[in-house]
Coordinates of C-alpha atoms in Angstrom, one line a residue:
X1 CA 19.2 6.1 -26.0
X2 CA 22.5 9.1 -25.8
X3 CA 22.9 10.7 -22.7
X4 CA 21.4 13.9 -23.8
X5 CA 18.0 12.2 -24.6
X6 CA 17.7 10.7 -21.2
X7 CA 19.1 13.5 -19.3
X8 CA 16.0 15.6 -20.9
X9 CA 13.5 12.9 -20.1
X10 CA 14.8 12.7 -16.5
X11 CA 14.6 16.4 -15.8
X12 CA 10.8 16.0 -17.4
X13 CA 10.1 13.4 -15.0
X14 CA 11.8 15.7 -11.8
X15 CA 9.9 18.6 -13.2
X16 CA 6.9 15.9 -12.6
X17 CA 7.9 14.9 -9.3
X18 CA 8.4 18.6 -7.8
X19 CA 4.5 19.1 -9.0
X20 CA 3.2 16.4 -7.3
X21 CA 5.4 17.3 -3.4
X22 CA 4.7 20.9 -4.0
X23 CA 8.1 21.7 -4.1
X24 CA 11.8 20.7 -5.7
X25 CA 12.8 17.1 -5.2
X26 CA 15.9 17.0 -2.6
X27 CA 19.1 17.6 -4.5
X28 CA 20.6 13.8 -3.1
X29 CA 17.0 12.5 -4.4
X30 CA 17.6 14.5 -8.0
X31 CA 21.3 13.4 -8.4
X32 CA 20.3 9.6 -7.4
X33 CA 17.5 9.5 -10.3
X34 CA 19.6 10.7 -12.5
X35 CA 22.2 8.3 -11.7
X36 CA 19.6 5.5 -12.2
X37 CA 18.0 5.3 -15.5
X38 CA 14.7 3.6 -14.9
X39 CA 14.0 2.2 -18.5
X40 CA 16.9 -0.2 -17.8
X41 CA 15.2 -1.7 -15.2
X42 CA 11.8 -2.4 -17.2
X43 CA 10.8 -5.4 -19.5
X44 CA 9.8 -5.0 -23.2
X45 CA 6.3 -5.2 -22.0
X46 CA 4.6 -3.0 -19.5
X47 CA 1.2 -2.6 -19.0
X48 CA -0.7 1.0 -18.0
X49 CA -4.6 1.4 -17.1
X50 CA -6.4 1.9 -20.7
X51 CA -9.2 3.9 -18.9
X52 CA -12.0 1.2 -18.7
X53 CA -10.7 -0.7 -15.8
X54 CA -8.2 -2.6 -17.1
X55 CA -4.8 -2.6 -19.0
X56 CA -3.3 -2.0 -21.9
X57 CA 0.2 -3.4 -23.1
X58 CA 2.8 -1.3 -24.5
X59 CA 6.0 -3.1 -26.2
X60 CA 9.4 -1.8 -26.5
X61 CA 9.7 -3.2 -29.9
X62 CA 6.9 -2.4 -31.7
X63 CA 5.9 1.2 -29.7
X64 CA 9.6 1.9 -28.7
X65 CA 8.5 6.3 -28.2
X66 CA 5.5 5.4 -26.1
X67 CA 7.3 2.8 -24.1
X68 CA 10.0 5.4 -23.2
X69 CA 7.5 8.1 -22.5
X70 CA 5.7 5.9 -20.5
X71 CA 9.3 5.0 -18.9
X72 CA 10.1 8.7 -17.5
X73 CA 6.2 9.2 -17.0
X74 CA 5.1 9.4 -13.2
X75 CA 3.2 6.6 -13.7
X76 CA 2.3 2.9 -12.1
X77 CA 3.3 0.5 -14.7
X78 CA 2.5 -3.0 -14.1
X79 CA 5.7 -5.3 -15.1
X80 CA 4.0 -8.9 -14.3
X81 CA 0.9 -10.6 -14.6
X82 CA 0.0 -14.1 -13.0
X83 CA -3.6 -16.2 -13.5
X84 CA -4.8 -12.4 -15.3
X85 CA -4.0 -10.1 -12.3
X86 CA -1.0 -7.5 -11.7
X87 CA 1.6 -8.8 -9.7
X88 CA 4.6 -6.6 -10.1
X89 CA 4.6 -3.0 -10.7
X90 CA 7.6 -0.4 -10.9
X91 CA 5.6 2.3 -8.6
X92 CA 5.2 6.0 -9.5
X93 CA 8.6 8.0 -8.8
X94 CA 6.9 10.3 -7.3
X95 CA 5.5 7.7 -4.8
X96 CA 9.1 5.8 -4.4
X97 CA 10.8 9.6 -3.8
X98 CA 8.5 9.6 -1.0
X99 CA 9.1 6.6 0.5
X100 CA 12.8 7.2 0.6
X101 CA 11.8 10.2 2.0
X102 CA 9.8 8.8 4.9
X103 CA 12.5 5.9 5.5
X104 CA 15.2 9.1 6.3
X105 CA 17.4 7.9 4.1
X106 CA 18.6 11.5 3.3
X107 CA 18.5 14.6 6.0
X108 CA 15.5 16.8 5.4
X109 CA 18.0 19.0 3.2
X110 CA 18.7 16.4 0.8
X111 CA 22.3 15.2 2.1
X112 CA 23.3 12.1 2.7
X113 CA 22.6 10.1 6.2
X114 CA 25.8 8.5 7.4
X115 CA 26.2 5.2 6.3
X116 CA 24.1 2.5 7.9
X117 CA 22.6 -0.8 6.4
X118 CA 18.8 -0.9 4.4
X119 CA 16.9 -4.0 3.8
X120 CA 14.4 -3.5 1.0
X121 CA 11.6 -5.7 0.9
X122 CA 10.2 -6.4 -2.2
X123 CA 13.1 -6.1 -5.0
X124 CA 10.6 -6.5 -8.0
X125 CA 12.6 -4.4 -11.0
X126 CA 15.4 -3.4 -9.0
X127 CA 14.9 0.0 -9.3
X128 CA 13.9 0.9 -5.9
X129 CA 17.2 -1.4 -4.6
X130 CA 19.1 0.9 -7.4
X131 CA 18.6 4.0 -6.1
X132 CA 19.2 2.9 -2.1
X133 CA 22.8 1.7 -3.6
X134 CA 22.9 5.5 -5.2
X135 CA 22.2 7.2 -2.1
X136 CA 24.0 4.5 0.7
X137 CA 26.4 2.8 -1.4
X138 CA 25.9 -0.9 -2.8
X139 CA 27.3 -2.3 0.8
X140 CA 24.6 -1.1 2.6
X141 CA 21.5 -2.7 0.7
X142 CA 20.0 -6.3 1.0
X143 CA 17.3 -6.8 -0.9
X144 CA 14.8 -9.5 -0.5
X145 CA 12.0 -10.9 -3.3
X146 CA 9.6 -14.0 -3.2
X147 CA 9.5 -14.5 -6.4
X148 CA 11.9 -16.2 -8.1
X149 CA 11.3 -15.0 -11.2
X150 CA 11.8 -11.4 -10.3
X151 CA 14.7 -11.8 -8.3
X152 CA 16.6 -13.2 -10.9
X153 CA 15.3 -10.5 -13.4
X154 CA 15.9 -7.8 -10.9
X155 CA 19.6 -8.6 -9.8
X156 CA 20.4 -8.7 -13.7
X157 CA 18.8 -5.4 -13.8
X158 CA 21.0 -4.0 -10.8
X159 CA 24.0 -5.6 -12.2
X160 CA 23.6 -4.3 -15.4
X161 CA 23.3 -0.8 -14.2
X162 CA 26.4 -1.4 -11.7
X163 CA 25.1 -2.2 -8.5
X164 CA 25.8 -5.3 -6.5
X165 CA 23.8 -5.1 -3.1
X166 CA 22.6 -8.7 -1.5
X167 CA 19.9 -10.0 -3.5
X168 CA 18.2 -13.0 -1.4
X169 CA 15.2 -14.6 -3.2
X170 CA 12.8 -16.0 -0.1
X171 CA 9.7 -14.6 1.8
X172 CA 9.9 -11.1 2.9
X173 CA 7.8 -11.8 6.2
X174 CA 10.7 -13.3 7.5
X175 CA 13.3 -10.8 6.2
X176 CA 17.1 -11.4 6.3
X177 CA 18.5 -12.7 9.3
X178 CA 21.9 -12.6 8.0
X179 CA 22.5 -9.4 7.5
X180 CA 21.2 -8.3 11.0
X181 CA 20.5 -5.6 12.2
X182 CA 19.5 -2.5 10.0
X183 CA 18.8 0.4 10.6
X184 CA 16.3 1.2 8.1
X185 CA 13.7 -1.8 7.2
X186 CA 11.4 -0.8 3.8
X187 CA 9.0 -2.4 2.0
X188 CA 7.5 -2.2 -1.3
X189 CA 4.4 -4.0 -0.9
X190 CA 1.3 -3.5 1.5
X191 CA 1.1 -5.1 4.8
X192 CA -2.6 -5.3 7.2
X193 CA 0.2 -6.2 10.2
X194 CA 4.0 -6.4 11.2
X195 CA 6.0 -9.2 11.0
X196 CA 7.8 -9.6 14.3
X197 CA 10.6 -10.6 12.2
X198 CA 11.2 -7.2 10.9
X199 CA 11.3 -5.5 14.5
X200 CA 13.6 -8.0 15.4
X201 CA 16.1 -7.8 12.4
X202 CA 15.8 -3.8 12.7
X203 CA 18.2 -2.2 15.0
X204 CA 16.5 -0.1 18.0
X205 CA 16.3 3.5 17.1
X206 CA 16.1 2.2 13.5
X207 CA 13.4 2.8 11.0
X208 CA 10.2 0.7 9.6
X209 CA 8.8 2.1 6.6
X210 CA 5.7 0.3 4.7
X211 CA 2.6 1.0 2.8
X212 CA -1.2 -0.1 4.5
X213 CA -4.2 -2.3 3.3
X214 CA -6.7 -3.5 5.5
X215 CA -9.5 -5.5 3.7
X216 CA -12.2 -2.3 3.7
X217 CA -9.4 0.3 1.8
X218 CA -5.5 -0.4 0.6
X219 CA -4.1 3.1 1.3
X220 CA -1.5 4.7 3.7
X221 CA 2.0 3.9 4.8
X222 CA 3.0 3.4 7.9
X223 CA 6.6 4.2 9.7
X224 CA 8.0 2.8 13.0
X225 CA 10.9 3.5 15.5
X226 CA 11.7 0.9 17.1
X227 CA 12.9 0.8 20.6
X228 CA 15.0 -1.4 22.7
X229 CA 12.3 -2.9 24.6
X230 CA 11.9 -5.0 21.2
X231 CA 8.5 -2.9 20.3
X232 CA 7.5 -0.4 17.9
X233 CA 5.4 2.6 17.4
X234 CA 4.5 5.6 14.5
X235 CA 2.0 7.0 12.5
X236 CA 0.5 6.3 9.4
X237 CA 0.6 8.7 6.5
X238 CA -1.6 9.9 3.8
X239 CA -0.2 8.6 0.7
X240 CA 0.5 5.5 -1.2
X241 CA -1.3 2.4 -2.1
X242 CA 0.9 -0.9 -3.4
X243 CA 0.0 -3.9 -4.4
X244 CA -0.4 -6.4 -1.2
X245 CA 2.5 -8.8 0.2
X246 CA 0.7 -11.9 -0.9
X247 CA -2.5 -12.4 -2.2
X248 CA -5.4 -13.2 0.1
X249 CA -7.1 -16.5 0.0
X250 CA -9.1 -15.9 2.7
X251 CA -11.3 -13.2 0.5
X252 CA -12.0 -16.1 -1.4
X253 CA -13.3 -18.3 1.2
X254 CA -15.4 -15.3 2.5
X255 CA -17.0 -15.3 -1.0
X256 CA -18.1 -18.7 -0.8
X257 CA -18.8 -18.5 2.7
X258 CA -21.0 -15.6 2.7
X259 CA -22.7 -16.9 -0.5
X260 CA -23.9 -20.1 2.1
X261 CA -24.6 -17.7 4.7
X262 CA -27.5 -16.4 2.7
X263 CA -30.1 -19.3 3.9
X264 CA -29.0 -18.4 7.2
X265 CA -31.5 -16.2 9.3
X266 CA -31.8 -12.4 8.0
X267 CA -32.5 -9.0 9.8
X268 CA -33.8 -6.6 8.1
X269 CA -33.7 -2.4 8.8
X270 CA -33.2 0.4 7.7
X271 CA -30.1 3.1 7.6
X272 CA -29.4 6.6 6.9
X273 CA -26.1 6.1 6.5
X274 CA -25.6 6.4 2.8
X275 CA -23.8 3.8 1.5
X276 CA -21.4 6.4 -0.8
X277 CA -20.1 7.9 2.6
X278 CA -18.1 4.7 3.6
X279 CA -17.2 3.5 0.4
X280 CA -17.7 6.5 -2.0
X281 CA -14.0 7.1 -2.4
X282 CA -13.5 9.6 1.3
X283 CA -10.1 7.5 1.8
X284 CA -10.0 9.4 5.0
X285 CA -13.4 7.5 5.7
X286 CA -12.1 4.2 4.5
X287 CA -8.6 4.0 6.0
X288 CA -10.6 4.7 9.6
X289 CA -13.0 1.6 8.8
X290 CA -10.4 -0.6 7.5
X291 CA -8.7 -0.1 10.7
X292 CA -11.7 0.0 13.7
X293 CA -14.0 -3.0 11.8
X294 CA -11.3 -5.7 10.5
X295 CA -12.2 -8.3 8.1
X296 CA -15.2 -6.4 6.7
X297 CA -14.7 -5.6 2.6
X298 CA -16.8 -3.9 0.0
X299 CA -18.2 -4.6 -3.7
X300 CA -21.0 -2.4 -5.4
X301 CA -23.8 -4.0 -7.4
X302 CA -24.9 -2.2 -10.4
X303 CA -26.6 -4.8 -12.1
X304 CA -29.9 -3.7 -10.8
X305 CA -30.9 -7.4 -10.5
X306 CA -31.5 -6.9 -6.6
X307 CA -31.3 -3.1 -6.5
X308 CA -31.0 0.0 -9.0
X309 CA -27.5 0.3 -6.4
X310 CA -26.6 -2.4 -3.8
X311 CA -23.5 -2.0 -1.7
X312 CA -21.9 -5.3 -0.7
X313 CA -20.5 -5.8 2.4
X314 CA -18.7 -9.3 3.4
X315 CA -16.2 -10.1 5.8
X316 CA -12.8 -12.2 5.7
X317 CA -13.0 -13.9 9.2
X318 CA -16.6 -15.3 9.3
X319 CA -19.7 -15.9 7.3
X320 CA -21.4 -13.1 8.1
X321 CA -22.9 -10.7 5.0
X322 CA -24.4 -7.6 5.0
X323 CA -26.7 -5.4 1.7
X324 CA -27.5 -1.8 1.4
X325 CA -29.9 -0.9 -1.6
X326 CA -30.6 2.2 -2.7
X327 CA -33.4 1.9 -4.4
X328 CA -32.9 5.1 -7.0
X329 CA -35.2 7.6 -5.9
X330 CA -34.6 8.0 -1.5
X331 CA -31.6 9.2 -0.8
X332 CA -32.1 9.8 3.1
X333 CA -32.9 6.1 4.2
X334 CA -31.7 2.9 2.9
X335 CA -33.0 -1.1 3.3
X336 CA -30.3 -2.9 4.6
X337 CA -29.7 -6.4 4.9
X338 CA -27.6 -8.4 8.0
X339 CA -26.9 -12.5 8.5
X340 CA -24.1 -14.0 10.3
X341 CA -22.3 -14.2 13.2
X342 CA -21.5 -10.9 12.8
X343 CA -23.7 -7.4 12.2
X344 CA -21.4 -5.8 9.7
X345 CA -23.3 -3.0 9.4
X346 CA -24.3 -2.2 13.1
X347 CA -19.8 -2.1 13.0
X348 CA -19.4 0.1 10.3
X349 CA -22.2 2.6 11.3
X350 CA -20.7 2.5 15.3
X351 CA -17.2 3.0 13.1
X352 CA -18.2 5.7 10.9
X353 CA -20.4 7.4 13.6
X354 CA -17.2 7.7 16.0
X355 CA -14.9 8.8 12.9
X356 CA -17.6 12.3 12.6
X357 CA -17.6 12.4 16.6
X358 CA -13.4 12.5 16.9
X359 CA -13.6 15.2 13.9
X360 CA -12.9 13.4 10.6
X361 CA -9.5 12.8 11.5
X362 CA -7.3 11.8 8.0
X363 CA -5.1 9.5 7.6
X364 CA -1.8 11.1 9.4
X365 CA -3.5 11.2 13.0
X366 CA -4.1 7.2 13.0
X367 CA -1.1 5.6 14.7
X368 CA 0.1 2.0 15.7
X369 CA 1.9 0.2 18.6
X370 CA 2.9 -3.0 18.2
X371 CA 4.1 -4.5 21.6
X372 CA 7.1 -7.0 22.1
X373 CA 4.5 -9.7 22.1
X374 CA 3.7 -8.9 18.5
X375 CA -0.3 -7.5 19.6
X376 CA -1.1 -4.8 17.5
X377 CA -2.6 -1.3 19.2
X378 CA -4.3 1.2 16.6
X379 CA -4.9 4.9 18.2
X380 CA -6.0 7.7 16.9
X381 CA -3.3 11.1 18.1
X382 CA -1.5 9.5 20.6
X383 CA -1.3 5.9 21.9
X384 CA -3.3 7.3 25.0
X385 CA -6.0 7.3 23.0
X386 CA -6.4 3.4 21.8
X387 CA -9.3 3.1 18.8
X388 CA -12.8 1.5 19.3
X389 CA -11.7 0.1 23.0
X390 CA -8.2 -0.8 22.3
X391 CA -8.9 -3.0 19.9
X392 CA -6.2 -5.5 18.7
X393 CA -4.7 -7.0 16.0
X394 CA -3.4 -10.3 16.5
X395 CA 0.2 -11.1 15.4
X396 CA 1.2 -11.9 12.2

């Protein structure tokens, strides 16, 4: 592609950008994505959501005019599958702007920080590691990916777009020890708690930027200072939703566990709490339950083999189930169904109840200690004001 083609598709994709912040993108953040084209730092396949729930494939070779729109799109393309399910994905710009954003990586007016080191977690394409070398120079970035696989791919693609930072293939958890301290840590993956190993490898006053999942809602990101003392404390806020560091095995076992749990002992009631309110799609609703009742996650039954509509609740830490049917013609009281050790319901409804009672607080008033000890302390507006009786996340 000649330069003037790509400048034109870059400023298409700023002019994208700028509508989805509201306003122009920061003139460091501009000059960096221009400086990185990201078609160099896709494979000949990518895959985008056909509309139906899945993917579609889009080759280089035989669609090379959709591929490249699709390049300098603001768009989620998927780079890797593995067993059938996305693995990799080079993120929206939009949403990777933001994160650079949110890591202070550039002064509110777009200039560049002084120079300090940045370990990116999650190298997948490269891009992301690209555009920290733009901005901080190539000395200042380690980046670290699992996968073999893409960190092989991905330091080819920084190389070939002349950028040399650390690339260290090994598990992100336990970051980069060697090139201790930073003093900006940033992930591009989802995380339900801290690694201690990132606080540690993160100097104090530095910087811990990373999206949120919980298993009720993947959605938020989260950014820490950390302090001296070893601990570390922020605020979550209300954008962004990545794929998760590793994928969960325990879901799995839940399944199975639950399905056993069904000749276990069942209570019966009813509820009119409607089933769409707390897993409808309110992601301000659903970030507050994946937080204050951990371990429970949703499905929703359409088959009408049990129910004309059957919300599916299960949990990740025990056997415990729980069913709410609609039954297609009441929409003020629904027959809900509870067995195990735990009343997932009874949680969620407490939950939800005390989400309407403390306002319908979004997303950006939920915050997050976690202590030198590695416990985890959710509040909601200050850490004065712990959620659901202080409760605790254990350590990672």
């Amino acid at each position: 592609m000649n330069a003037p083609a790509q400048v034109m598709l870059t400023r298409g994709l700023l002019a994208e950008v700028a509508e989805q912040f509201g306003y122009p993108v920061p003139e460091e953040l501009a000059t960096a994505l221009g400086q990185v084209p990201r078609h160099h730092f896709l494979p000949e396949t990518v895959w985008v959501r056909d509309g139906q729930g899945g993917y579609r494939p889009i080759n280089r070779s035989t669609d090379p005019g959709e591929w490249m729109a699709a390049a300098y799109a603001d768009q989620t393309l998927v780079t890797q599958f593995t067993d059938g399910l996305p693995t990799s994905s080079a993120s929206m710009p939009s949403m990777v702007l933001r994160m650079l954003q949110l890591t202070k990586v550039t002064a509110p007016d777009g200039s560049r920080q002084q120079p300090f080191s940045v370990m990116e977690l999650g190298t997948g394409t490269g891009f992301n590691a690209a555009l920290l070398c733009a901005l901080l120079g190539q000395g200042a970035v380690t980046t670290v990916e699992v996968d073999a696989v893409l960190a092989e791919q991905g330091e080819r693609n920084l190389k070939a777009a002349g950028y040399v930072p650390t690339v260290v293939q090994g598990d992100a958890a336990r970051g980069y020890p060697g090139s201790a301290p930073f003093a900006r840590v940033l992930a591009t993956f989802s995380v339900d708690q801290i690694p201690l190993a990132w606080i540690a490898q993160t100097a104090p006053g530095g910087r811990i930027v990373t999206p949120w999942t919980s298993a009720w809602c993947c959605y938020g990101t989260l950014a820490l200072t950390v302090s001296a003392s070893g601990a570390a404390e922020g605020r979550f806020h209300d954008f962004a939703s990545f794929m998760p560091m590793r994928p969960s095995s325990e879901q799995d076992t839940a399944n199975g566990a639950a399905a056993q749990a069904i000749a276990a002992e069942e209570a019966k009631s009813a509820t009119e709490l409607s089933p769409w309110a707390v897993a409808g799609g309110d992601l301000d609703a659903e970030f507050h339950l994946g937080l204050t009742v951990p371990g429970a996650f949703f499905s929703w039954d359409t088959t009408g083999e049990h129910a004309p509509v059957r919300l599916c609740v299960e949990d990740t830490t025990s056997t415990s189930w729980a069913t709410v049917d609609y039954d297609g013609a009441n929409s003020t009281e629904f027959t809900v169904t509870q067995a195990g050790p735990r009343q997932l319901w009874n949680e969620i409804a407490v939950a939800y109840a005390s989400w309407e009672k403390s306002g319908r607080p979004d997303v950006d008033r939920h915050g997050l200690t976690v202590r030198a000890d590695g416990r985890h302390s959710l509040w909601l507006d200050s850490p004065d004001r712990p959620l659901v009786d202080d409760r605790v996340l254990p350590p990672g």
